[in-house]
């Protein structure tokens, strides 16, 4: 099932500077005149920025290329030439099968081919002489036909032995079992001295590591939402564009890995009501390995203006959430709000604020609606949170 979350903001570096200015004295002013017997509270202007929603899914990592390595010829395994678990390159020798029987067969066919070619040369010479003799009437046409037939048989024999020799050379080549792809090799399933059956015995497995696939299942409602967004121009279809995707491993709080959509299946599975999607990620350090579980995030909305506040500024009134707004006369007003997800440590407000308010961030329990307060203005976001927002924006600019 999809867990809708909003985890990335679309903010330029310039807007960060503006944000800092806003939170340190910009925006709507509040009165600095102290009020007798009024409670002292900390206030901050809310943050209004362009944000983008991201939807989260659970995924599984799969190697783009996976090979179960089998021998093409039968024989006794002479040597295992790799270190188990190491990175290998395409063409690296991994197993050596005893090649002496195969080499002997190649030598035998080499000699047989030489003899057959010698016979063919003799038959061709006989045909040439016979043609001259036929012209002079020295031999009958029947003799000529016999020599041509013998020449054709000799040529066919050379062809047959050549084909057998080519096959024997391939068999000899197949005694060297080499890596068919770049990747990481598993352990050797069969050790030296054991007999290998061609096409049957699995020697080891290799998985590619330079890139990794992340497969995930999205529910039908998500698929329909994305289809409507593509139709309305809010987000391109992942069938047509490489939409950005973020990935986090187990235990990660941040989505450190950036990739893009690579595939969307052609049908919804009626038994689960989901459709399969696939994203691809570069994996130069090999940290991502097949079989891992991961959290996948896709762009789930178009960009829009969102309002962010510190969680400490949000109060609870039974089953409702609220903030306290301080007006220009330093009077407190109750404002019920609807909450969204967190964005870089701040809470998204989906309803209840316009983005121009100054709200109480500390001291909620000491004041109530209608009270006059002595406000101390601070920034809504800490420097670390501002840096996180800037880093997220740079992440989107670079990878999205």
PDB file of N, CA and C in Angstrom, residues 170-244:
ATOM      1  N   UNK A 170      35.462 -25.716 -30.377  1.00  0.00           N
ATOM      2  CA  UNK A 170      34.510 -25.069 -29.473  1.00  0.00           C
ATOM      3  C   UNK A 170      34.422 -25.828 -28.153  1.00  0.00           C
ATOM      4  N   UNK A 171      34.369 -27.160 -28.237  1.00  0.00           N
ATOM      5  CA  UNK A 171      34.325 -27.964 -27.024  1.00  0.00           C
ATOM      6  C   UNK A 171      35.561 -27.699 -26.165  1.00  0.00           C
ATOM      7  N   UNK A 172      36.721 -27.590 -26.817  1.00  0.00           N
ATOM      8  CA  UNK A 172      37.949 -27.288 -26.087  1.00  0.00           C
ATOM      9  C   UNK A 172      37.867 -25.907 -25.448  1.00  0.00           C
ATOM     10  N   UNK A 173      37.330 -24.936 -26.187  1.00  0.00           N
ATOM     11  CA  UNK A 173      37.177 -23.579 -25.641  1.00  0.00           C
ATOM     12  C   UNK A 173      36.240 -23.568 -24.449  1.00  0.00           C
ATOM     13  N   UNK A 174      35.191 -24.413 -24.509  1.00  0.00           N
ATOM     14  CA  UNK A 174      34.203 -24.436 -23.438  1.00  0.00           C
ATOM     15  C   UNK A 174      34.743 -25.076 -22.156  1.00  0.00           C
ATOM     16  N   UNK A 175      35.900 -25.696 -22.209  1.00  0.00           N
ATOM     17  CA  UNK A 175      36.489 -26.208 -20.964  1.00  0.00           C
ATOM     18  C   UNK A 175      36.952 -25.062 -20.073  1.00  0.00           C
ATOM     19  N   UNK A 176      37.075 -23.871 -20.640  1.00  0.00           N
ATOM     20  CA  UNK A 176      37.357 -22.673 -19.852  1.00  0.00           C
ATOM     21  C   UNK A 176      36.047 -21.930 -19.640  1.00  0.00           C
ATOM     22  N   UNK A 177      35.539 -21.970 -18.428  1.00  0.00           N
ATOM     23  CA  UNK A 177      34.259 -21.335 -18.109  1.00  0.00           C
ATOM     24  C   UNK A 177      34.558 -19.907 -17.670  1.00  0.00           C
ATOM     25  N   UNK A 178      34.126 -18.961 -18.488  1.00  0.00           N
ATOM     26  CA  UNK A 178      34.449 -17.553 -18.241  1.00  0.00           C
ATOM     27  C   UNK A 178      33.194 -16.770 -17.846  1.00  0.00           C
ATOM     28  N   UNK A 179      33.429 -15.633 -17.196  1.00  0.00           N
ATOM     29  CA  UNK A 179      32.320 -14.771 -16.766  1.00  0.00           C
ATOM     30  C   UNK A 179      31.644 -14.155 -17.984  1.00  0.00           C
ATOM     31  N   UNK A 180      30.325 -14.325 -18.147  1.00  0.00           N
ATOM     32  CA  UNK A 180      29.630 -13.744 -19.293  1.00  0.00           C
ATOM     33  C   UNK A 180      29.256 -12.277 -19.108  1.00  0.00           C
ATOM     34  N   UNK A 181      29.333 -11.766 -17.867  1.00  0.00           N
ATOM     35  CA  UNK A 181      28.989 -10.375 -17.574  1.00  0.00           C
ATOM     36  C   UNK A 181      29.939  -9.837 -16.514  1.00  0.00           C
ATOM     37  N   UNK A 182      29.985  -8.508 -16.391  1.00  0.00           N
ATOM     38  CA  UNK A 182      30.639  -7.884 -15.250  1.00  0.00           C
ATOM     39  C   UNK A 182      29.727  -8.025 -14.034  1.00  0.00           C
ATOM     40  N   UNK A 183      30.304  -8.294 -12.883  1.00  0.00           N
ATOM     41  CA  UNK A 183      29.475  -8.364 -11.688  1.00  0.00           C
ATOM     42  C   UNK A 183      30.200  -8.998 -10.524  1.00  0.00           C
ATOM     43  N   UNK A 184      29.413  -9.375  -9.521  1.00  0.00           N
ATOM     44  CA  UNK A 184      29.968 -10.022  -8.334  1.00  0.00           C
ATOM     45  C   UNK A 184      29.602 -11.493  -8.364  1.00  0.00           C
ATOM     46  N   UNK A 185      30.635 -12.330  -8.171  1.00  0.00           N
ATOM     47  CA  UNK A 185      30.446 -13.770  -8.256  1.00  0.00           C
ATOM     48  C   UNK A 185      30.140 -14.327  -6.872  1.00  0.00           C
ATOM     49  N   UNK A 186      29.332 -15.376  -6.837  1.00  0.00           N
ATOM     50  CA  UNK A 186      29.001 -16.046  -5.587  1.00  0.00           C
ATOM     51  C   UNK A 186      30.077 -17.088  -5.265  1.00  0.00           C
ATOM     52  N   UNK A 187      29.734 -18.036  -4.412  1.00  0.00           N
ATOM     53  CA  UNK A 187      30.693 -19.093  -4.079  1.00  0.00           C
ATOM     54  C   UNK A 187      30.673 -20.169  -5.166  1.00  0.00           C
ATOM     55  N   UNK A 188      31.717 -20.978  -5.194  1.00  0.00           N
ATOM     56  CA  UNK A 188      31.798 -22.092  -6.137  1.00  0.00           C
ATOM     57  C   UNK A 188      30.932 -23.234  -5.614  1.00  0.00           C
ATOM     58  N   UNK A 189      29.927 -23.634  -6.400  1.00  0.00           N
ATOM     59  CA  UNK A 189      29.039 -24.712  -5.983  1.00  0.00           C
ATOM     60  C   UNK A 189      29.714 -26.081  -6.127  1.00  0.00           C
ATOM     61  N   UNK A 190      30.700 -26.164  -7.039  1.00  0.00           N
ATOM     62  CA  UNK A 190      31.401 -27.427  -7.288  1.00  0.00           C
ATOM     63  C   UNK A 190      32.894 -27.150  -7.186  1.00  0.00           C
ATOM     64  N   UNK A 191      33.590 -28.020  -6.530  1.00  0.00           N
ATOM     65  CA  UNK A 191      35.029 -27.828  -6.327  1.00  0.00           C
ATOM     66  C   UNK A 191      35.827 -28.761  -7.232  1.00  0.00           C
ATOM     67  N   UNK A 192      37.120 -28.493  -7.315  1.00  0.00           N
ATOM     68  CA  UNK A 192      38.006 -29.247  -8.201  1.00  0.00           C
ATOM     69  C   UNK A 192      37.949 -30.738  -7.891  1.00  0.00           C
ATOM     70  N   UNK A 193      37.990 -31.554  -8.960  1.00  0.00           N
ATOM     71  CA  UNK A 193      37.971 -33.003  -8.826  1.00  0.00           C
ATOM     72  C   UNK A 193      36.623 -33.623  -9.053  1.00  0.00           C
ATOM     73  N   UNK A 194      35.557 -32.817  -9.028  1.00  0.00           N
ATOM     74  CA  UNK A 194      34.211 -33.342  -9.247  1.00  0.00           C
ATOM     75  C   UNK A 194      33.885 -33.372 -10.738  1.00  0.00           C
ATOM     76  N   UNK A 195      33.000 -34.298 -11.080  1.00  0.00           N
ATOM     77  CA  UNK A 195      32.590 -34.423 -12.475  1.00  0.00           C
ATOM     78  C   UNK A 195      31.420 -33.488 -12.744  1.00  0.00           C
ATOM     79  N   UNK A 196      31.521 -32.762 -13.840  1.00  0.00           N
ATOM     80  CA  UNK A 196      30.511 -31.786 -14.215  1.00  0.00           C
ATOM     81  C   UNK A 196      29.717 -32.320 -15.398  1.00  0.00           C
ATOM     82  N   UNK A 197      28.394 -32.216 -15.308  1.00  0.00           N
ATOM     83  CA  UNK A 197      27.514 -32.611 -16.405  1.00  0.00           C
ATOM     84  C   UNK A 197      27.123 -31.367 -17.183  1.00  0.00           C
ATOM     85  N   UNK A 198      27.364 -31.390 -18.475  1.00  0.00           N
ATOM     86  CA  UNK A 198      27.098 -30.217 -19.308  1.00  0.00           C
ATOM     87  C   UNK A 198      25.639 -29.792 -19.215  1.00  0.00           C
ATOM     88  N   UNK A 199      25.432 -28.480 -18.968  1.00  0.00           N
ATOM     89  CA  UNK A 199      24.094 -27.907 -18.929  1.00  0.00           C
ATOM     90  C   UNK A 199      23.290 -28.230 -17.701  1.00  0.00           C
ATOM     91  N   UNK A 200      23.847 -29.038 -16.811  1.00  0.00           N
ATOM     92  CA  UNK A 200      23.083 -29.469 -15.646  1.00  0.00           C
ATOM     93  C   UNK A 200      23.667 -28.903 -14.359  1.00  0.00           C
ATOM     94  N   UNK A 201      24.941 -29.008 -14.195  1.00  0.00           N
ATOM     95  CA  UNK A 201      25.601 -28.581 -12.958  1.00  0.00           C
ATOM     96  C   UNK A 201      25.749 -27.063 -12.922  1.00  0.00           C
ATOM     97  N   UNK A 202      25.186 -26.407 -11.866  1.00  0.00           N
ATOM     98  CA  UNK A 202      25.369 -24.974 -11.660  1.00  0.00           C
ATOM     99  C   UNK A 202      26.696 -24.764 -10.938  1.00  0.00           C
ATOM    100  N   UNK A 203      27.593 -24.044 -11.558  1.00  0.00           N
ATOM    101  CA  UNK A 203      28.920 -23.836 -10.988  1.00  0.00           C
ATOM    102  C   UNK A 203      28.934 -22.700  -9.978  1.00  0.00           C
ATOM    103  N   UNK A 204      28.293 -21.579 -10.327  1.00  0.00           N
ATOM    104  CA  UNK A 204      28.178 -20.424  -9.432  1.00  0.00           C
ATOM    105  C   UNK A 204      27.156 -19.476 -10.038  1.00  0.00           C
ATOM    106  N   UNK A 205      26.920 -18.369  -9.385  1.00  0.00           N
ATOM    107  CA  UNK A 205      26.032 -17.336  -9.923  1.00  0.00           C
ATOM    108  C   UNK A 205      26.770 -16.002  -9.939  1.00  0.00           C
ATOM    109  N   UNK A 206      26.379 -15.154 -10.880  1.00  0.00           N
ATOM    110  CA  UNK A 206      26.958 -13.814 -11.000  1.00  0.00           C
ATOM    111  C   UNK A 206      25.810 -12.821 -11.119  1.00  0.00           C
ATOM    112  N   UNK A 207      25.903 -11.710 -10.394  1.00  0.00           N
ATOM    113  CA  UNK A 207      24.917 -10.640 -10.510  1.00  0.00           C
ATOM    114  C   UNK A 207      25.650  -9.356 -10.878  1.00  0.00           C
ATOM    115  N   UNK A 208      25.053  -8.593 -11.769  1.00  0.00           N
ATOM    116  CA  UNK A 208      25.635  -7.301 -12.137  1.00  0.00           C
ATOM    117  C   UNK A 208      25.463  -6.323 -10.990  1.00  0.00           C
ATOM    118  N   UNK A 209      26.373  -5.354 -10.878  1.00  0.00           N
ATOM    119  CA  UNK A 209      26.364  -4.451  -9.729  1.00  0.00           C
ATOM    120  C   UNK A 209      26.457  -2.974 -10.097  1.00  0.00           C
ATOM    121  N   UNK A 210      26.792  -2.646 -11.333  1.00  0.00           N
ATOM    122  CA  UNK A 210      26.964  -1.239 -11.688  1.00  0.00           C
ATOM    123  C   UNK A 210      25.653  -0.471 -11.599  1.00  0.00           C
ATOM    124  N   UNK A 211      24.566  -1.142 -11.878  1.00  0.00           N
ATOM    125  CA  UNK A 211      23.229  -0.572 -11.716  1.00  0.00           C
ATOM    126  C   UNK A 211      22.387  -1.570 -10.938  1.00  0.00           C
ATOM    127  N   UNK A 212      21.303  -1.069 -10.357  1.00  0.00           N
ATOM    128  CA  UNK A 212      20.402  -1.933  -9.606  1.00  0.00           C
ATOM    129  C   UNK A 212      18.971  -1.533  -9.924  1.00  0.00           C
ATOM    130  N   UNK A 213      18.103  -2.518 -10.051  1.00  0.00           N
ATOM    131  CA  UNK A 213      16.678  -2.279 -10.235  1.00  0.00           C
ATOM    132  C   UNK A 213      15.978  -2.277  -8.878  1.00  0.00           C
ATOM    133  N   UNK A 214      14.969  -1.434  -8.739  1.00  0.00           N
ATOM    134  CA  UNK A 214      14.086  -1.463  -7.576  1.00  0.00           C
ATOM    135  C   UNK A 214      12.668  -1.688  -8.087  1.00  0.00           C
ATOM    136  N   UNK A 215      12.117  -2.860  -7.808  1.00  0.00           N
ATOM    137  CA  UNK A 215      10.744  -3.177  -8.199  1.00  0.00           C
ATOM    138  C   UNK A 215       9.815  -2.833  -7.048  1.00  0.00           C
ATOM    139  N   UNK A 216       8.659  -2.270  -7.370  1.00  0.00           N
ATOM    140  CA  UNK A 216       7.666  -1.949  -6.350  1.00  0.00           C
ATOM    141  C   UNK A 216       6.282  -2.062  -6.966  1.00  0.00           C
ATOM    142  N   UNK A 217       5.284  -2.206  -6.099  1.00  0.00           N
ATOM    143  CA  UNK A 217       3.899  -2.334  -6.540  1.00  0.00           C
ATOM    144  C   UNK A 217       3.109  -1.125  -6.059  1.00  0.00           C
ATOM    145  N   UNK A 218       2.446  -0.447  -6.997  1.00  0.00           N
ATOM    146  CA  UNK A 218       1.609   0.708  -6.669  1.00  0.00           C
ATOM    147  C   UNK A 218       0.141   0.307  -6.784  1.00  0.00           C
ATOM    148  N   UNK A 219      -0.671   0.814  -5.888  1.00  0.00           N
ATOM    149  CA  UNK A 219      -2.088   0.456  -5.926  1.00  0.00           C
ATOM    150  C   UNK A 219      -2.791   1.161  -7.079  1.00  0.00           C
ATOM    151  N   UNK A 220      -3.986   0.704  -7.356  1.00  0.00           N
ATOM    152  CA  UNK A 220      -4.736   1.207  -8.512  1.00  0.00           C
ATOM    153  C   UNK A 220      -5.041   2.694  -8.396  1.00  0.00           C
ATOM    154  N   UNK A 221      -5.352   3.166  -7.179  1.00  0.00           N
ATOM    155  CA  UNK A 221      -5.652   4.589  -6.999  1.00  0.00           C
ATOM    156  C   UNK A 221      -4.436   5.448  -7.324  1.00  0.00           C
ATOM    157  N   UNK A 222      -3.252   4.985  -6.946  1.00  0.00           N
ATOM    158  CA  UNK A 222      -2.043   5.736  -7.274  1.00  0.00           C
ATOM    159  C   UNK A 222      -1.832   5.792  -8.780  1.00  0.00           C
ATOM    160  N   UNK A 223      -2.049   4.651  -9.425  1.00  0.00           N
ATOM    161  CA  UNK A 223      -1.880   4.624 -10.879  1.00  0.00           C
ATOM    162  C   UNK A 223      -2.838   5.608 -11.552  1.00  0.00           C
ATOM    163  N   UNK A 224      -4.080   5.633 -11.108  1.00  0.00           N
ATOM    164  CA  UNK A 224      -5.065   6.554 -11.696  1.00  0.00           C
ATOM    165  C   UNK A 224      -4.686   8.006 -11.412  1.00  0.00           C
ATOM    166  N   UNK A 225      -4.159   8.268 -10.215  1.00  0.00           N
ATOM    167  CA  UNK A 225      -3.724   9.634  -9.892  1.00  0.00           C
ATOM    168  C   UNK A 225      -2.611  10.076 -10.828  1.00  0.00           C
ATOM    169  N   UNK A 226      -1.626   9.221 -11.052  1.00  0.00           N
ATOM    170  CA  UNK A 226      -0.514   9.557 -11.935  1.00  0.00           C
ATOM    171  C   UNK A 226      -0.998   9.753 -13.371  1.00  0.00           C
ATOM    172  N   UNK A 227      -1.971   8.933 -13.781  1.00  0.00           N
ATOM    173  CA  UNK A 227      -2.519   9.072 -15.137  1.00  0.00           C
ATOM    174  C   UNK A 227      -3.211  10.420 -15.295  1.00  0.00           C
ATOM    175  N   UNK A 228      -3.971  10.834 -14.275  1.00  0.00           N
ATOM    176  CA  UNK A 228      -4.646  12.140 -14.333  1.00  0.00           C
ATOM    177  C   UNK A 228      -3.620  13.274 -14.324  1.00  0.00           C
ATOM    178  N   UNK A 229      -2.571  13.137 -13.532  1.00  0.00           N
ATOM    179  CA  UNK A 229      -1.540  14.170 -13.495  1.00  0.00           C
ATOM    180  C   UNK A 229      -0.855  14.312 -14.848  1.00  0.00           C
ATOM    181  N   UNK A 230      -0.592  13.179 -15.494  1.00  0.00           N
ATOM    182  CA  UNK A 230       0.031  13.231 -16.818  1.00  0.00           C
ATOM    183  C   UNK A 230      -0.905  13.889 -17.822  1.00  0.00           C
ATOM    184  N   UNK A 231      -2.185  13.579 -17.732  1.00  0.00           N
ATOM    185  CA  UNK A 231      -3.158  14.172 -18.645  1.00  0.00           C
ATOM    186  C   UNK A 231      -3.290  15.667 -18.422  1.00  0.00           C
ATOM    187  N   UNK A 232      -3.175  16.105 -17.157  1.00  0.00           N
ATOM    188  CA  UNK A 232      -3.321  17.529 -16.842  1.00  0.00           C
ATOM    189  C   UNK A 232      -2.008  18.310 -16.959  1.00  0.00           C
ATOM    190  N   UNK A 233      -0.920  17.613 -17.237  1.00  0.00           N
ATOM    191  CA  UNK A 233       0.364  18.291 -17.388  1.00  0.00           C
ATOM    192  C   UNK A 233       1.081  18.578 -16.081  1.00  0.00           C
ATOM    193  N   UNK A 234       0.632  17.976 -14.964  1.00  0.00           N
ATOM    194  CA  UNK A 234       1.274  18.220 -13.673  1.00  0.00           C
ATOM    195  C   UNK A 234       2.525  17.364 -13.483  1.00  0.00           C
ATOM    196  N   UNK A 235       2.574  16.249 -14.154  1.00  0.00           N
ATOM    197  CA  UNK A 235       3.688  15.307 -14.008  1.00  0.00           C
ATOM    198  C   UNK A 235       3.680  14.400 -15.233  1.00  0.00           C
ATOM    199  N   UNK A 236       4.819  14.241 -15.914  1.00  0.00           N
ATOM    200  CA  UNK A 236       4.822  13.390 -17.105  1.00  0.00           C
ATOM    201  C   UNK A 236       4.627  11.922 -16.743  1.00  0.00           C
ATOM    202  N   UNK A 237       4.132  11.164 -17.683  1.00  0.00           N
ATOM    203  CA  UNK A 237       3.947   9.734 -17.479  1.00  0.00           C
ATOM    204  C   UNK A 237       5.306   9.041 -17.382  1.00  0.00           C
ATOM    205  N   UNK A 238       5.415   8.097 -16.466  1.00  0.00           N
ATOM    206  CA  UNK A 238       6.673   7.353 -16.314  1.00  0.00           C
ATOM    207  C   UNK A 238       6.895   6.378 -17.469  1.00  0.00           C
ATOM    208  N   UNK A 239       5.883   6.180 -18.295  1.00  0.00           N
ATOM    209  CA  UNK A 239       6.075   5.374 -19.506  1.00  0.00           C
ATOM    210  C   UNK A 239       6.823   6.167 -20.570  1.00  0.00           C
ATOM    211  N   UNK A 240       6.738   7.489 -20.474  1.00  0.00           N
ATOM    212  CA  UNK A 240       7.303   8.341 -21.521  1.00  0.00           C
ATOM    213  C   UNK A 240       8.519   9.129 -21.055  1.00  0.00           C
ATOM    214  N   UNK A 241       8.619   9.411 -19.753  1.00  0.00           N
ATOM    215  CA  UNK A 241       9.725  10.200 -19.224  1.00  0.00           C
ATOM    216  C   UNK A 241      10.391   9.451 -18.066  1.00  0.00           C
ATOM    217  N   UNK A 242      11.655   9.751 -17.842  1.00  0.00           N
ATOM    218  CA  UNK A 242      12.394   9.149 -16.734  1.00  0.00           C
ATOM    219  C   UNK A 242      12.167   9.983 -15.475  1.00  0.00           C
ATOM    220  N   UNK A 243      10.979   9.839 -14.895  1.00  0.00           N
ATOM    221  CA  UNK A 243      10.651  10.600 -13.693  1.00  0.00           C
ATOM    222  C   UNK A 243      11.609  10.256 -12.554  1.00  0.00           C
ATOM    223  N   UNK A 244      12.011  11.269 -11.751  1.00  0.00           N
ATOM    224  CA  UNK A 244      12.969  11.014 -10.669  1.00  0.00           C
ATOM    225  C   UNK A 244      12.387  10.125  -9.586  1.00  0.00           C
TER     226      UNK A 244
END
